[in-house]
mmCIF file of C-alpha atoms in Angstrom:
data_model
loop_
_atom_site.group_PDB
_atom_site.id
_atom_site.type_symbol
_atom_site.label_atom_id
_atom_site.label_comp_id
_atom_site.label_asym_id
_atom_site.label_seq_id
_atom_site.Cartn_x
_atom_site.Cartn_y
_atom_site.Cartn_z
ATOM 1 C CA MET A 1 -0.001 0.166 0.122
ATOM 2 C CA SER A 2 1.517 3.243 -0.942
ATOM 3 C CA GLU A 3 1.764 6.221 1.327
ATOM 4 C CA SER A 4 -0.425 9.314 0.447
ATOM 5 C CA PRO A 5 1.613 12.546 -0.549
ATOM 6 C CA PRO A 6 1.968 15.302 2.249
ATOM 7 C CA THR A 7 -0.569 17.901 2.194
ATOM 8 C CA THR A 8 0.628 21.624 1.545
ATOM 9 C CA PRO A 9 -0.752 23.833 4.255
ATOM 10 C CA VAL A 10 -3.316 26.409 3.219
ATOM 11 C CA CYS A 11 -4.362 29.663 4.925
ATOM 12 C CA TYR A 12 -7.059 29.307 7.537
ATOM 13 C CA ARG A 13 -8.946 32.323 6.245
ATOM 14 C CA HIS A 14 -8.542 31.528 2.551
ATOM 15 C CA PRO A 15 -8.258 28.068 2.047
ATOM 16 C CA GLY A 16 -7.438 28.245 -1.760
ATOM 17 C CA ARG A 17 -4.059 29.699 -0.826
ATOM 18 C CA GLU A 18 -1.039 27.513 0.054
ATOM 19 C CA THR A 19 1.390 28.823 2.495
ATOM 20 C CA TYR A 20 4.154 27.850 4.737
ATOM 21 C CA VAL A 21 3.929 30.877 7.049
ATOM 22 C CA ARG A 22 2.444 30.288 10.403
ATOM 23 C CA CYS A 23 1.165 32.785 13.050
ATOM 24 C CA THR A 24 3.713 33.068 15.747
ATOM 25 C CA ARG A 25 0.926 33.236 18.411
ATOM 26 C CA CYS A 26 -1.734 30.700 17.553
ATOM 27 C CA ASP A 27 0.384 28.678 14.938
ATOM 28 C CA ARG A 28 -2.271 28.691 12.087
ATOM 29 C CA PRO A 29 -1.248 29.036 8.691
ATOM 30 C CA ILE A 30 -1.604 32.570 7.143
ATOM 31 C CA CYS A 31 -1.257 33.616 3.635
ATOM 32 C CA PRO A 32 0.545 37.188 2.841
ATOM 33 C CA ASP A 33 -2.802 39.007 2.946
ATOM 34 C CA CYS A 34 -3.219 37.750 6.349
ATOM 35 C CA MET A 35 0.134 38.452 7.744
ATOM 36 C CA ARG A 36 0.534 41.246 10.263
ATOM 37 C CA GLU A 37 4.238 41.924 11.367
ATOM 38 C CA ALA A 38 4.972 41.403 14.790
ATOM 39 C CA SER A 39 8.148 41.942 17.088
ATOM 40 C CA VAL A 40 9.031 38.274 16.121
ATOM 41 C CA GLY A 41 7.684 36.879 12.917
ATOM 42 C CA HIS A 42 4.162 37.536 11.785
ATOM 43 C CA GLN A 43 0.689 37.221 13.418
ATOM 44 C CA CYS A 44 -2.885 36.665 12.001
ATOM 45 C CA PRO A 45 -5.418 39.304 12.278
ATOM 46 C CA GLU A 46 -7.423 37.631 14.905
ATOM 47 C CA CYS A 47 -4.316 37.374 17.316
ATOM 48 C CA VAL A 48 -3.458 41.088 16.382
ATOM 49 C CA ASN A 49 -6.916 42.136 17.449
ATOM 50 C CA GLU A 50 -6.769 40.279 20.779
ATOM 51 C CA GLY A 51 -3.404 41.433 21.602
ATOM 52 C CA ARG A 52 -4.823 45.147 21.073
ATOM 53 C CA ARG A 53 -7.826 44.250 23.429
ATOM 54 C CA SER A 54 -5.467 43.039 26.216
ATOM 55 C CA VAL A 55 -3.213 46.070 26.118
ATOM 56 C CA ARG A 56 -4.281 48.890 28.430
ATOM 57 C CA PRO A 57 -4.363 52.220 26.612
ATOM 58 C CA ALA A 58 -1.728 54.788 27.527
ATOM 59 C CA ARG A 59 -2.593 57.115 30.160
ATOM 60 C CA THR A 60 -1.019 60.546 31.355
ATOM 61 C CA ALA A 61 0.244 61.124 34.754
ATOM 62 C CA PHE A 62 -3.125 62.049 35.980
ATOM 63 C CA GLY A 63 -5.229 59.504 34.501
ATOM 64 C CA GLY A 64 -6.279 61.017 31.158
ATOM 65 C CA GLY A 65 -6.026 59.931 27.638
ATOM 66 C CA THR A 66 -3.037 60.624 25.598
ATOM 67 C CA ALA A 67 -5.328 62.052 22.786
ATOM 68 C CA GLY A 68 -5.339 65.300 24.718
ATOM 69 C CA ARG A 69 -2.128 66.178 23.116
ATOM 70 C CA HIS A 70 -3.846 67.123 19.954
ATOM 71 C CA GLY A 71 -5.592 69.685 21.670
ATOM 72 C CA TYR A 72 -9.064 69.077 20.412
ATOM 73 C CA VAL A 73 -10.887 70.366 23.331
ATOM 74 C CA THR A 74 -8.839 73.785 23.388
ATOM 75 C CA LYS A 75 -9.538 74.203 19.679
ATOM 76 C CA ALA A 76 -13.235 73.312 20.040
ATOM 77 C CA LEU A 77 -13.395 75.903 23.101
ATOM 78 C CA ILE A 78 -12.050 78.652 20.818
ATOM 79 C CA ALA A 79 -14.389 77.725 18.021
ATOM 80 C CA VAL A 80 -17.367 78.147 20.468
ATOM 81 C CA ASN A 81 -16.036 81.386 21.753
ATOM 82 C CA VAL A 82 -15.656 82.686 18.268
ATOM 83 C CA LEU A 83 -19.283 81.430 17.221
ATOM 84 C CA PHE A 84 -20.646 83.225 20.132
ATOM 85 C CA LEU A 85 -18.986 86.510 19.044
ATOM 86 C CA LEU A 86 -20.401 86.121 15.635
ATOM 87 C CA LEU A 87 -23.885 85.495 16.890
ATOM 88 C CA SER A 88 -23.419 88.480 19.193
ATOM 89 C CA ILE A 89 -22.736 90.717 16.204
ATOM 90 C CA ALA A 90 -25.501 89.367 14.238
ATOM 91 C CA SER A 91 -27.895 89.805 17.170
ATOM 92 C CA ALA A 92 -27.119 93.783 17.127
ATOM 93 C CA ARG A 93 -27.899 94.107 13.345
ATOM 94 C CA GLY A 94 -31.565 95.038 13.803
ATOM 95 C CA GLY A 95 -33.289 97.999 15.716
ATOM 96 C CA ASP A 96 -30.737 99.949 17.841
ATOM 97 C CA ALA A 97 -27.738 98.394 16.499
ATOM 98 C CA ALA A 98 -24.513 99.582 18.314
ATOM 99 C CA VAL A 99 -22.603 102.015 16.142
ATOM 100 C CA GLY A 100 -20.409 104.803 16.483
ATOM 101 C CA GLY A 101 -17.768 104.616 19.565
ATOM 102 C CA ALA A 102 -18.429 101.056 20.353
ATOM 103 C CA GLY A 103 -18.359 99.809 16.942
ATOM 104 C CA PHE A 104 -20.953 98.125 14.886
ATOM 105 C CA GLY A 105 -22.247 94.992 16.923
ATOM 106 C CA GLY A 106 -19.986 95.681 19.668
ATOM 107 C CA LEU A 107 -17.015 94.937 17.674
ATOM 108 C CA MET A 108 -15.025 97.289 19.817
ATOM 109 C CA GLY A 109 -16.382 96.496 22.978
ATOM 110 C CA GLY A 110 -20.169 97.408 23.020
ATOM 111 C CA SER A 111 -22.974 95.483 24.618
ATOM 112 C CA THR A 112 -25.455 93.472 22.260
ATOM 113 C CA PRO A 113 -28.852 91.787 22.615
ATOM 114 C CA LEU A 114 -27.026 88.366 23.054
ATOM 115 C CA THR A 115 -24.537 89.750 25.745
ATOM 116 C CA GLU A 116 -27.525 91.232 27.628
ATOM 117 C CA TRP A 117 -29.219 87.799 27.292
ATOM 118 C CA GLY A 118 -26.378 85.681 28.485
ATOM 119 C CA ALA A 119 -23.964 87.812 30.836
ATOM 120 C CA VAL A 120 -23.810 87.335 34.560
ATOM 121 C CA LEU A 121 -26.427 89.501 35.949
ATOM 122 C CA GLY A 122 -27.731 89.432 39.432
ATOM 123 C CA ARG A 123 -31.134 91.034 39.358
ATOM 124 C CA ALA A 124 -32.143 94.138 37.173
ATOM 125 C CA TYR A 125 -34.323 95.386 34.423
ATOM 126 C CA LEU A 126 -33.432 94.454 31.137
ATOM 127 C CA SER A 127 -33.656 96.788 27.850
ATOM 128 C CA ASP A 128 -37.253 95.323 27.325
ATOM 129 C CA TYR A 129 -38.405 96.642 30.743
ATOM 130 C CA THR A 130 -38.606 92.990 31.920
ATOM 131 C CA LEU A 131 -36.744 91.873 35.304
ATOM 132 C CA GLY A 132 -34.177 89.444 34.506
ATOM 133 C CA GLY A 133 -30.960 87.968 36.162
ATOM 134 C CA ILE A 134 -29.742 84.922 37.944
ATOM 135 C CA ALA A 135 -32.020 85.570 40.901
ATOM 136 C CA GLU A 136 -34.874 85.545 38.481
ATOM 137 C CA GLY A 137 -34.365 81.963 37.676
ATOM 138 C CA GLN A 138 -31.984 82.683 34.727
ATOM 139 C CA TRP A 139 -29.221 80.348 35.850
ATOM 140 C CA TYR A 140 -28.076 79.665 32.508
ATOM 141 C CA ARG A 141 -26.178 83.041 32.588
ATOM 142 C CA LEU A 142 -23.666 81.177 34.845
ATOM 143 C CA VAL A 143 -22.432 79.107 31.981
ATOM 144 C CA THR A 144 -23.255 81.449 28.783
ATOM 145 C CA ALA A 145 -21.383 84.149 30.204
ATOM 146 C CA MET A 146 -17.887 82.391 29.892
ATOM 147 C CA PHE A 147 -18.387 82.091 26.130
ATOM 148 C CA LEU A 148 -19.643 85.715 25.383
ATOM 149 C CA HIS A 149 -17.306 88.708 24.894
ATOM 150 C CA TYR A 150 -17.564 92.603 24.640
ATOM 151 C CA GLY A 151 -16.004 92.986 21.294
ATOM 152 C CA VAL A 152 -12.980 91.333 19.159
ATOM 153 C CA LEU A 153 -10.171 92.868 21.378
ATOM 154 C CA HIS A 154 -11.814 91.249 24.421
ATOM 155 C CA LEU A 155 -12.024 87.754 22.665
ATOM 156 C CA LEU A 156 -8.687 87.828 21.095
ATOM 157 C CA LEU A 157 -6.934 88.634 24.456
ATOM 158 C CA ASN A 158 -8.804 85.457 26.000
ATOM 159 C CA MET A 159 -8.316 83.087 23.152
ATOM 160 C CA TRP A 160 -4.634 83.842 23.015
ATOM 161 C CA ALA A 161 -4.377 82.935 26.557
ATOM 162 C CA LEU A 162 -6.624 79.852 26.246
ATOM 163 C CA TRP A 163 -4.407 78.689 23.262
ATOM 164 C CA VAL A 164 -1.198 78.934 25.183
ATOM 165 C CA LEU A 165 -2.579 77.665 28.553
ATOM 166 C CA GLY A 166 -5.087 75.070 27.044
ATOM 167 C CA ARG A 167 -2.868 73.013 24.843
ATOM 168 C CA SER A 168 -0.237 72.272 27.621
ATOM 169 C CA LEU A 169 -3.088 71.405 30.336
ATOM 170 C CA GLU A 170 -5.037 69.223 27.888
ATOM 171 C CA ALA A 171 -1.825 67.292 26.828
ATOM 172 C CA ASN A 172 -1.234 66.706 30.520
ATOM 173 C CA LEU A 173 -4.686 66.076 31.774
ATOM 174 C CA GLY A 174 -6.513 64.506 28.838
ATOM 175 C CA ARG A 175 -9.594 65.795 27.168
ATOM 176 C CA VAL A 176 -12.197 65.032 29.666
ATOM 177 C CA ARG A 177 -10.338 66.334 32.846
ATOM 178 C CA PHE A 178 -9.162 69.427 30.908
ATOM 179 C CA ALA A 179 -12.881 70.170 29.849
ATOM 180 C CA ALA A 180 -13.890 69.554 33.460
ATOM 181 C CA LEU A 181 -11.198 72.015 34.823
ATOM 182 C CA TYR A 182 -12.366 74.771 32.133
ATOM 183 C CA LEU A 183 -15.924 74.754 32.812
ATOM 184 C CA ILE A 184 -15.746 74.398 36.703
ATOM 185 C CA ALA A 185 -13.190 77.258 36.754
ATOM 186 C CA GLY A 186 -15.359 79.399 34.401
ATOM 187 C CA LEU A 187 -18.390 78.523 36.585
ATOM 188 C CA GLY A 188 -16.569 79.605 39.685
ATOM 189 C CA GLY A 189 -15.493 82.802 38.491
ATOM 190 C CA ASN A 190 -18.976 83.642 37.251
ATOM 191 C CA VAL A 191 -20.533 82.453 40.580
ATOM 192 C CA ALA A 192 -18.052 84.836 42.358
ATOM 193 C CA ALA A 193 -19.244 87.676 40.195
ATOM 194 C CA TYR A 194 -22.633 86.919 41.098
ATOM 195 C CA LEU A 195 -21.844 86.852 44.847
ATOM 196 C CA PHE A 196 -19.641 89.983 45.169
ATOM 197 C CA SER A 197 -20.723 92.327 42.203
ATOM 198 C CA SER A 198 -23.639 94.831 42.106
ATOM 199 C CA PRO A 199 -26.954 92.812 40.913
ATOM 200 C CA ARG A 200 -27.267 95.411 38.291
ATOM 201 C CA ALA A 201 -23.683 94.698 36.977
ATOM 202 C CA ALA A 202 -23.562 92.634 33.837
ATOM 203 C CA THR A 203 -20.270 90.676 33.243
ATOM 204 C CA VAL A 204 -18.982 88.365 30.454
ATOM 205 C CA GLY A 205 -15.840 86.699 29.112
ATOM 206 C CA ALA A 206 -13.791 83.696 29.209
ATOM 207 C CA SER A 207 -11.415 85.218 31.507
ATOM 208 C CA THR A 208 -12.934 83.682 34.440
ATOM 209 C CA ALA A 209 -11.941 80.130 33.012
ATOM 210 C CA VAL A 210 -8.556 81.384 31.779
ATOM 211 C CA PHE A 211 -7.503 82.630 35.385
ATOM 212 C CA GLY A 212 -8.376 79.120 36.621
ATOM 213 C CA LEU A 213 -6.123 77.779 33.827
ATOM 214 C CA PHE A 214 -3.229 79.951 34.972
ATOM 215 C CA ALA A 215 -3.553 78.494 38.648
ATOM 216 C CA ALA A 216 -4.113 74.877 37.249
ATOM 217 C CA LEU A 217 -0.898 75.251 35.017
ATOM 218 C CA ILE A 218 1.093 76.137 38.058
ATOM 219 C CA ILE A 219 -0.133 73.428 40.051
ATOM 220 C CA ILE A 220 0.191 70.872 37.394
ATOM 221 C CA GLU A 221 3.581 71.787 36.340
ATOM 222 C CA ARG A 222 4.793 71.912 39.981
ATOM 223 C CA ARG A 223 3.310 68.413 40.496
ATOM 224 C CA LEU A 224 5.368 66.985 37.566
ATOM 225 C CA GLY A 225 8.489 68.687 39.091
ATOM 226 C CA ARG A 226 8.845 71.424 36.180
ATOM 227 C CA ASP A 227 9.975 75.040 36.457
ATOM 228 C CA ILE A 228 7.295 77.409 37.015
ATOM 229 C CA SER A 229 9.360 80.561 37.141
ATOM 230 C CA ARG A 230 8.157 81.890 33.954
ATOM 231 C CA ILE A 231 4.496 81.481 34.529
ATOM 232 C CA ILE A 232 4.115 83.403 37.916
ATOM 233 C CA PRO A 233 5.202 86.732 36.401
ATOM 234 C CA ILE A 234 2.681 86.389 33.827
ATOM 235 C CA LEU A 235 -0.043 85.728 36.179
ATOM 236 C CA VAL A 236 0.966 88.491 38.419
ATOM 237 C CA ILE A 237 0.866 90.802 35.393
ATOM 238 C CA ASN A 238 -2.640 89.754 34.732
ATOM 239 C CA LEU A 239 -3.547 90.158 38.227
ATOM 240 C CA VAL A 240 -2.379 93.632 38.313
ATOM 241 C CA PHE A 241 -4.028 94.355 35.146
ATOM 242 C CA THR A 242 -7.335 92.988 36.641
ATOM 243 C CA LEU A 243 -6.916 95.208 39.589
ATOM 244 C CA ALA A 244 -5.825 98.470 38.012
ATOM 245 C CA VAL A 245 -8.034 98.664 34.878
ATOM 246 C CA PRO A 246 -11.788 99.933 35.391
ATOM 247 C CA GLY A 247 -14.466 97.841 34.136
ATOM 248 C CA ILE A 248 -12.933 94.460 34.703
ATOM 249 C CA SER A 249 -14.737 91.835 37.253
ATOM 250 C CA ILE A 250 -12.226 91.427 39.723
ATOM 251 C CA PRO A 251 -14.582 88.889 41.771
ATOM 252 C CA GLY A 252 -14.890 86.978 38.344
ATOM 253 C CA HIS A 253 -11.171 86.843 37.817
ATOM 254 C CA LEU A 254 -10.195 85.882 41.413
ATOM 255 C CA GLY A 255 -13.076 83.451 41.757
ATOM 256 C CA GLY A 256 -11.907 81.771 38.682
ATOM 257 C CA LEU A 257 -8.456 81.693 39.843
ATOM 258 C CA VAL A 258 -9.351 80.061 43.334
ATOM 259 C CA VAL A 259 -11.836 77.520 41.836
ATOM 260 C CA GLY A 260 -9.318 76.420 39.063
ATOM 261 C CA ALA A 261 -6.602 76.142 41.708
ATOM 262 C CA LEU A 262 -8.875 73.848 43.871
ATOM 263 C CA MET A 263 -9.954 71.754 40.962
ATOM 264 C CA ALA A 264 -6.346 71.565 39.792
ATOM 265 C CA LEU A 265 -5.404 70.176 43.174
ATOM 266 C CA VAL A 266 -8.043 67.577 42.914
ATOM 267 C CA LEU A 267 -6.764 66.445 39.599
ATOM 268 C CA ALA A 268 -3.074 66.456 40.499
ATOM 269 C CA TYR A 269 -3.014 64.920 43.974
ATOM 270 C CA ALA A 270 -5.760 62.353 43.816
ATOM 271 C CA PRO A 271 -4.151 58.965 44.970
ATOM 272 C CA ARG A 272 -3.273 56.780 42.191
ATOM 273 C CA SER A 273 -5.271 53.820 43.668
ATOM 274 C CA ARG A 274 -8.549 55.510 43.479
ATOM 275 C CA ARG A 275 -7.719 58.585 41.237
ATOM 276 C CA THR A 276 -10.705 58.597 38.975
ATOM 277 C CA LEU A 277 -13.165 58.261 41.911
ATOM 278 C CA VAL A 278 -11.418 60.985 43.959
ATOM 279 C CA GLN A 279 -11.318 63.477 41.022
ATOM 280 C CA VAL A 280 -14.982 62.991 40.272
ATOM 281 C CA ALA A 281 -15.956 63.219 43.697
ATOM 282 C CA GLY A 282 -13.727 66.357 44.198
ATOM 283 C CA GLY A 283 -15.155 68.084 41.156
ATOM 284 C CA ALA A 284 -18.859 67.105 42.505
ATOM 285 C CA ILE A 285 -17.969 68.787 45.776
ATOM 286 C CA ILE A 286 -16.732 71.885 44.329
ATOM 287 C CA LEU A 287 -20.094 71.988 42.058
ATOM 288 C CA LEU A 288 -22.099 71.243 45.151
ATOM 289 C CA VAL A 289 -20.571 74.175 47.022
ATOM 290 C CA LEU A 290 -21.015 76.657 44.170
ATOM 291 C CA LEU A 291 -24.562 75.740 44.018
ATOM 292 C CA VAL A 292 -25.005 76.465 47.701
ATOM 293 C CA LEU A 293 -23.390 79.728 47.238
ATOM 294 C CA VAL A 294 -25.796 80.579 44.286
ATOM 295 C CA LEU A 295 -28.766 79.620 46.378
ATOM 296 C CA PHE A 296 -27.465 81.863 49.158
ATOM 297 C CA ARG A 297 -26.969 84.878 47.021
ATOM 298 C CA THR A 298 -30.320 84.430 45.482
ATOM 299 C CA ALA A 299 -32.181 84.257 48.777
ATOM 300 C CA GLN A 300 -30.220 87.706 49.610
ATOM 301 C CA LEU A 301 -31.404 89.167 46.554
ATOM 302 C CA LEU A 302 -34.864 88.256 46.743
ATOM 303 C CA THR A 303 -35.442 89.358 50.479
#
């Protein structure tokens, strides 16, 4: 009885293709179309996918994803601020549109219907003779105010600072943590403006969040053991500018600075073993305190 000739191996995914190459992980034969280069030899697509699932994604020192190095959140925030300015200008085109010294639509610093609608305002009569403000239930102003600006110059100054500070912080913290830092700092500054400003004073601007980013950058860089000597003078200059120039919301800037620093401390010093839990809990506690302060101020204005 004659022996049968040896059978040539075929690719397990393409049975019509002969091959003598085997996956270094599962030892199944694979054809050139199925070969995936590995550190040693080649692997099949299934083993490559399984290996990817078993590898933990890279994280920053503070638990965020490394995709933050692309600065997507920073760019998105700038885009939103620019969009709000365009809408602000558009809102002033009808009726008593701002012209003259303030520039059309508030281009050089004037108020517009949109800024009147979205600014931090305690309690006052609006241009349509209706009573409005946060104390009147318009809590959205605590958020919208951080995306509105009085003119192009106001916007450009804040967006330049956001571009410089935001990319570094987003790369170190990751997208989600950076977004939370920005929003909580901005909210904290607006709550401070609500607490300590005249109820008839309207304030807008991303500077509440930007000052929070200044404080956060100092804390994060210090936590990483980096030199912060070039950051502090810039912050001091901005603080002097805040205190010296009339019309700037001092409570808003200082409130954003303090709340941004608190949030950064939570993000930077959360214990590694329970990092995400502590960071989320810390952010929630800060938000709860801000809520209590808003309720306290509202009760004051309504009594």
